[in-house]
Short mmCIF file of C-alpha atoms in Angstrom, two decimals:
data_model
loop_
_atom_site.label_atom_id
_atom_site.label_comp_id
_atom_site.label_asym_id
_atom_site.label_seq_id
_atom_site.Cartn_x
_atom_site.Cartn_y
_atom_site.Cartn_z
CA MET H 1 110.97 110.90 57.25
CA TYR H 2 108.56 112.88 60.34
CA LYS H 3 105.07 112.91 59.20
CA ARG H 4 102.94 115.81 60.32
CA THR H 5 99.66 114.29 62.74
CA ILE H 6 95.88 115.63 61.98
CA LEU H 7 93.73 114.67 65.18
CA ILE H 8 90.22 114.68 64.53
CA VAL H 9 87.95 114.74 67.93
CA ASP H 10 84.84 113.64 67.95
CA ASP H 11 82.35 111.71 70.21
CA GLU H 12 80.07 110.76 66.92
CA PRO H 13 81.80 107.67 65.44
CA ARG H 14 79.69 107.99 62.13
CA THR H 15 81.30 111.21 61.79
CA ARG H 16 84.43 111.01 63.11
CA GLN H 17 85.47 107.89 60.48
CA GLY H 18 83.98 110.30 57.46
CA LEU H 19 85.85 112.47 58.09
CA LYS H 20 88.97 109.95 58.50
CA LYS H 21 88.09 108.54 55.13
CA THR H 22 88.10 112.37 53.15
CA LEU H 23 91.03 112.79 54.70
CA ASP H 24 92.65 109.16 54.55
CA THR H 25 92.01 110.33 50.52
CA TRP H 26 92.64 113.47 50.11
CA ALA H 27 96.37 112.75 52.36
CA ASN H 28 97.23 110.00 50.58
CA GLY H 29 99.38 109.02 52.95
CA GLU H 30 101.52 112.32 52.67
CA TYR H 31 99.84 112.54 56.30
CA GLN H 32 98.94 110.72 59.73
CA ILE H 33 95.26 110.95 60.51
CA ILE H 34 94.13 109.74 63.70
CA THR H 35 91.21 110.05 65.51
CA ALA H 36 89.57 110.34 69.49
CA ALA H 37 86.28 110.19 70.71
CA ASN H 38 86.22 112.67 73.34
CA GLY H 39 88.88 115.40 75.23
CA GLU H 40 90.15 112.39 77.85
CA GLU H 41 91.63 109.92 74.93
CA THR H 42 92.87 113.49 72.69
CA ILE H 43 94.55 114.66 75.66
CA GLU H 44 95.89 111.30 76.55
CA ILE H 45 97.29 110.93 72.44
CA MET H 46 98.99 115.01 73.45
CA ASP H 47 100.77 113.90 75.89
CA LYS H 48 102.55 111.44 74.30
CA GLN H 49 102.64 112.45 70.61
CA LYS H 50 103.22 115.50 69.00
CA ILE H 51 99.91 116.86 66.78
CA ASP H 52 100.09 119.84 64.43
CA ILE H 53 96.39 120.14 63.66
CA LEU H 54 93.34 119.80 65.66
CA LEU H 55 89.94 118.72 63.97
CA THR H 56 87.38 119.14 67.00
CA ASP H 57 84.08 119.09 67.77
CA ILE H 58 82.85 121.32 70.14
CA ARG H 59 79.70 119.54 72.18
CA MET H 60 80.60 116.88 73.03
CA PRO H 61 79.85 114.44 76.47
CA GLU H 62 82.63 114.68 80.11
CA MET H 63 84.79 117.26 78.13
CA THR H 64 83.19 120.11 76.02
CA GLY H 65 85.69 120.95 72.72
CA LEU H 66 85.89 124.35 74.60
CA GLU H 67 87.31 123.10 77.96
CA LEU H 68 89.92 120.88 75.85
CA LEU H 69 91.63 123.82 74.15
CA LYS H 70 91.75 125.58 77.40
CA VAL H 71 93.24 122.81 78.91
CA ILE H 72 96.05 122.29 75.50
CA LYS H 73 96.36 126.55 75.74
CA ASP H 74 96.91 126.27 80.23
CA ARG H 75 99.38 122.93 78.69
CA ASN H 76 101.36 124.71 76.15
CA MET H 77 99.72 122.73 73.65
CA SER H 78 100.15 124.44 70.50
CA PRO H 79 98.44 122.44 67.09
CA ILE H 80 96.46 124.34 64.60
CA ILE H 81 92.96 124.23 65.35
CA ILE H 82 89.78 123.77 63.33
CA VAL H 83 86.44 124.38 65.55
CA ILE H 84 83.93 121.49 64.53
CA SER H 85 80.29 122.48 65.24
CA ALA H 86 76.40 121.86 64.27
CA TYR H 87 75.96 125.24 66.13
CA SER H 88 76.24 128.82 64.91
CA GLU H 89 76.00 130.71 68.24
CA PHE H 90 78.15 133.36 67.91
CA GLU H 91 79.03 132.45 71.68
CA TYR H 92 80.59 129.43 70.75
CA ALA H 93 82.00 130.62 67.99
CA HIS H 94 83.63 133.67 70.10
CA GLU H 95 85.40 131.60 72.39
CA ALA H 96 87.01 129.13 70.20
CA LEU H 97 88.47 132.02 69.00
CA ARG H 98 89.90 134.06 71.70
CA LEU H 99 91.54 130.12 72.41
CA GLY H 100 93.56 129.91 69.22
CA VAL H 101 90.90 128.29 67.22
CA ILE H 102 91.70 129.32 63.05
CA ASN H 103 89.02 128.59 61.10
CA TYR H 104 85.09 126.77 62.69
CA LEU H 105 83.59 124.41 60.30
CA LEU H 106 79.40 123.90 60.39
CA LYS H 107 78.26 120.43 60.15
CA PRO H 108 76.69 118.88 57.79
CA ILE H 109 81.40 119.32 56.42
CA SER H 110 81.15 119.39 53.18
CA LYS H 111 84.31 117.48 51.58
CA LYS H 112 85.65 121.13 50.06
CA ASN H 113 85.64 123.10 53.34
CA LEU H 114 87.11 120.45 55.38
CA ILE H 115 90.39 120.05 52.62
CA GLU H 116 89.97 123.81 52.88
CA ALA H 117 90.70 124.43 55.68
CA VAL H 118 93.06 121.16 57.09
CA GLU H 119 95.12 122.39 53.91
CA ASP H 120 94.44 126.02 55.30
CA ALA H 121 95.67 124.49 58.92
CA LEU H 122 98.59 123.05 57.28
CA LYS H 123 100.39 126.90 56.22
CA ALA H 124 99.51 127.89 59.60
CA VAL H 125 102.19 124.51 60.60
CA GLU H 126 104.32 126.02 58.65
CA LYS H 127 104.29 129.64 59.32
CA GLN H 128 104.30 128.68 62.98
CA GLU H 129 107.74 126.90 62.82
CA ARG H 130 109.25 129.10 60.35
CA ALA H 131 108.58 131.77 62.98
CA GLY H 132 109.74 129.37 66.57
CA MET H 133 113.35 128.67 64.66
CA ILE H 134 113.61 132.16 63.52
CA GLU H 135 113.22 133.26 67.20
CA LYS H 136 115.21 130.25 68.74
CA VAL H 137 118.67 130.89 66.48
CA VAL H 138 118.24 135.06 67.12
CA ASP H 139 121.19 136.63 68.58
CA THR H 140 119.14 139.49 70.20
CA LYS H 141 122.85 141.42 70.67
CA LEU H 142 122.68 141.70 66.72
CA VAL H 143 118.95 142.27 66.40
CA ASP H 144 119.63 145.39 68.46
CA VAL H 145 122.67 146.16 65.89
CA SER H 146 119.94 146.47 63.12
CA ALA H 147 117.88 148.06 65.86
CA HIS H 148 120.70 151.35 65.46
CA ASN H 149 120.70 151.27 61.72
CA PRO H 150 124.78 152.26 61.72
CA SER H 151 123.47 152.34 57.94
CA ASN H 152 124.24 156.85 58.24
CA ARG H 153 127.80 155.37 58.51
CA ILE H 154 128.99 153.80 55.49
CA PRO H 155 132.51 152.65 56.42
CA ILE H 156 130.49 150.82 59.34
CA ARG H 157 127.44 149.89 56.91
CA GLU H 158 129.95 148.03 54.18
CA ALA H 159 132.61 146.11 57.43
CA LEU H 160 129.28 144.83 58.55
CA ASP H 161 128.44 143.66 55.27
CA TYR H 162 131.99 142.16 54.43
CA ILE H 163 132.05 140.59 57.70
CA ASN H 164 128.35 138.72 56.79
CA ASN H 165 129.64 137.48 53.43
CA ASN H 166 132.98 135.96 54.18
CA LEU H 167 132.38 134.38 58.02
CA LYS H 168 133.45 131.56 56.75
CA ASN H 169 136.96 132.81 55.95
CA ASP H 170 139.61 133.87 58.30
CA LEU H 171 138.51 137.79 59.24
CA THR H 172 141.47 140.16 60.67
CA GLN H 173 140.36 143.48 61.90
CA LYS H 174 142.86 145.01 59.54
CA GLU H 175 141.43 142.84 56.03
CA VAL H 176 138.33 144.26 57.11
CA ALA H 177 139.88 147.62 57.65
CA ASP H 178 142.18 147.60 54.37
CA HIS H 179 138.53 147.04 52.31
CA VAL H 180 136.46 149.99 53.87
CA HIS H 181 139.56 152.37 53.44
CA LEU H 182 140.12 153.34 57.29
CA ASN H 183 143.21 152.37 58.93
CA PRO H 184 142.30 149.06 61.48
CA SER H 185 142.31 151.49 65.35
CA TYR H 186 139.61 154.25 63.78
CA LEU H 187 137.69 150.92 62.50
CA SER H 188 137.55 149.75 66.27
CA VAL H 189 136.40 152.99 67.63
CA LEU H 190 133.82 152.94 65.31
CA PHE H 191 132.65 149.79 65.31
CA LYS H 192 132.18 149.66 68.76
CA GLU H 193 130.41 152.81 68.78
CA HIS H 194 127.55 151.70 66.64
CA VAL H 195 127.33 148.34 66.72
CA LYS H 196 127.85 147.89 70.42
CA LEU H 197 130.39 144.87 70.35
CA THR H 198 133.61 144.64 69.81
CA PHE H 199 135.21 143.32 65.74
CA SER H 200 135.50 140.61 67.39
CA GLU H 201 132.46 139.88 69.64
CA TYR H 202 130.78 140.64 65.96
CA VAL H 203 132.61 138.04 64.18
CA THR H 204 131.65 135.22 67.49
CA ARG H 205 128.15 136.25 67.70
CA ARG H 206 127.03 136.43 63.69
CA ARG H 207 129.42 132.55 63.17
CA ILE H 208 127.70 131.35 66.14
CA GLN H 209 124.12 132.77 64.20
CA ARG H 210 125.11 130.84 60.93
CA ALA H 211 126.05 127.66 62.73
CA LYS H 212 122.84 127.47 64.91
CA GLU H 213 120.75 128.10 61.55
CA LEU H 214 122.64 124.93 60.27
CA LEU H 215 122.64 123.08 63.03
CA MET H 216 118.11 123.34 63.01
CA SER H 217 118.09 123.19 59.09
CA THR H 218 120.72 121.19 57.82
CA ASN H 219 121.61 117.44 58.80
CA LEU H 220 124.98 118.82 57.95
CA PRO H 221 128.01 116.69 60.71
CA ILE H 222 128.99 119.41 63.61
CA VAL H 223 132.58 118.91 62.26
CA ASP H 224 130.83 120.25 58.59
CA ILE H 225 128.78 123.22 61.19
CA ALA H 226 132.37 124.10 62.73
CA GLU H 227 134.08 125.15 58.86
CA GLU H 228 131.19 126.20 57.39
CA SER H 229 130.63 129.08 59.76
CA GLY H 230 134.45 129.85 59.86
CA TYR H 231 135.84 127.19 62.59
CA LYS H 232 139.40 125.18 61.55
CA THR H 233 138.84 122.91 64.21
CA ALA H 234 135.49 121.64 65.72
CA LYS H 235 136.67 122.03 69.10
CA TYR H 236 137.29 125.40 68.90
CA PHE H 237 133.78 125.69 67.70
CA ILE H 238 132.20 123.65 70.67
CA LYS H 239 134.11 125.86 72.91
CA ILE H 240 132.96 128.81 71.68
CA PHE H 241 129.41 127.83 71.14
CA LYS H 242 129.11 126.11 74.24
CA GLU H 243 130.90 129.53 75.89
CA ILE H 244 127.51 131.45 73.86
CA GLU H 245 125.50 129.46 73.93
CA GLY H 246 125.23 127.68 77.10
CA GLU H 247 125.39 124.03 75.89
CA THR H 248 127.70 121.66 73.04
CA PRO H 249 125.78 122.48 69.47
CA SER H 250 124.49 119.11 69.72
CA ALA H 251 122.71 119.16 72.49
CA TYR H 252 121.77 122.36 70.77
CA ARG H 253 120.44 120.32 67.47
CA LYS H 254 118.86 117.27 69.71
CA ASN H 255 116.37 120.42 72.10
CA ASN H 256 116.06 122.21 68.81
CA ASN H 257 114.49 120.27 66.68
CA GLU H 258 112.28 118.02 68.71
#
C-alpha cells in the first residue's frame, strides 16, 4: 500500500534528526519520513519518488530553501510545502508564500507546532488530490449541461435525473420519454435544444464519466466497470471509451493513478 512521504531538508544534522525523530514517533509507521542535507540532494530524491510534504529550511549553503522552492515550481512538482527558519524577516516569509508555502515555522520548533503543521499539510495533500481527480474525470461538455441549467424546463431536468440514476440499465429514448410523459420525438428536440447534445451523446458521455470515476477510485476489473457503466460487453465499452478519451480504460487508469 502507498505510504505518503514527508521529506525534511535541513543542513544542520542535529535539527534534521530531531525533526525526523519527532515525526517518526508521531507517524507510528503510517507515513514514510526521509531527510536530505541540502537542495541538490532534495532534487535528486524528488526526481526518483513522489514527495507529498516537504519541510525545508530557508537558510542553507549553496542552494537556499527559496532557490529550492523555485526549482521545484519550475519543474511542476507540487508537494505541500512547510518552511522552517530561524529568521523572521518578512521578505523570506513573503517570498515563501508566493512560492506556494502553506506554513512558516520559526526555530526552535516545538513538537506541538511541528505536528500541527504536518497534520494541516496532510489535509492539504488530500484536498489537492481530490481536486486533481475531479479535474481528470470531468467532462467539459457535461459541465456545460449544468452551466446551461435546463432546470427551468422540468421535463428535461427529470429526464437528466432519470438517465443519471439508471446508467447501469438499458436506456432508450422512448423509455425516458415515457417517464417524463412526452412524445419521444418531442423529447429529442427539447433535449438537443436545452442540453446541446443529442440524447445518445449525453447517455454515452455520462456512462464514460461514470467509468472514469470508477477507474480512478476503485480496483474493479474492466469487465465490471463496463457493466457498472451500462455496457453489456467489455469489448464495446473499450471501443467507446477509446473513441472519447483517446486511450483504453486500462491506460487511463495507469496514467492517472501514478
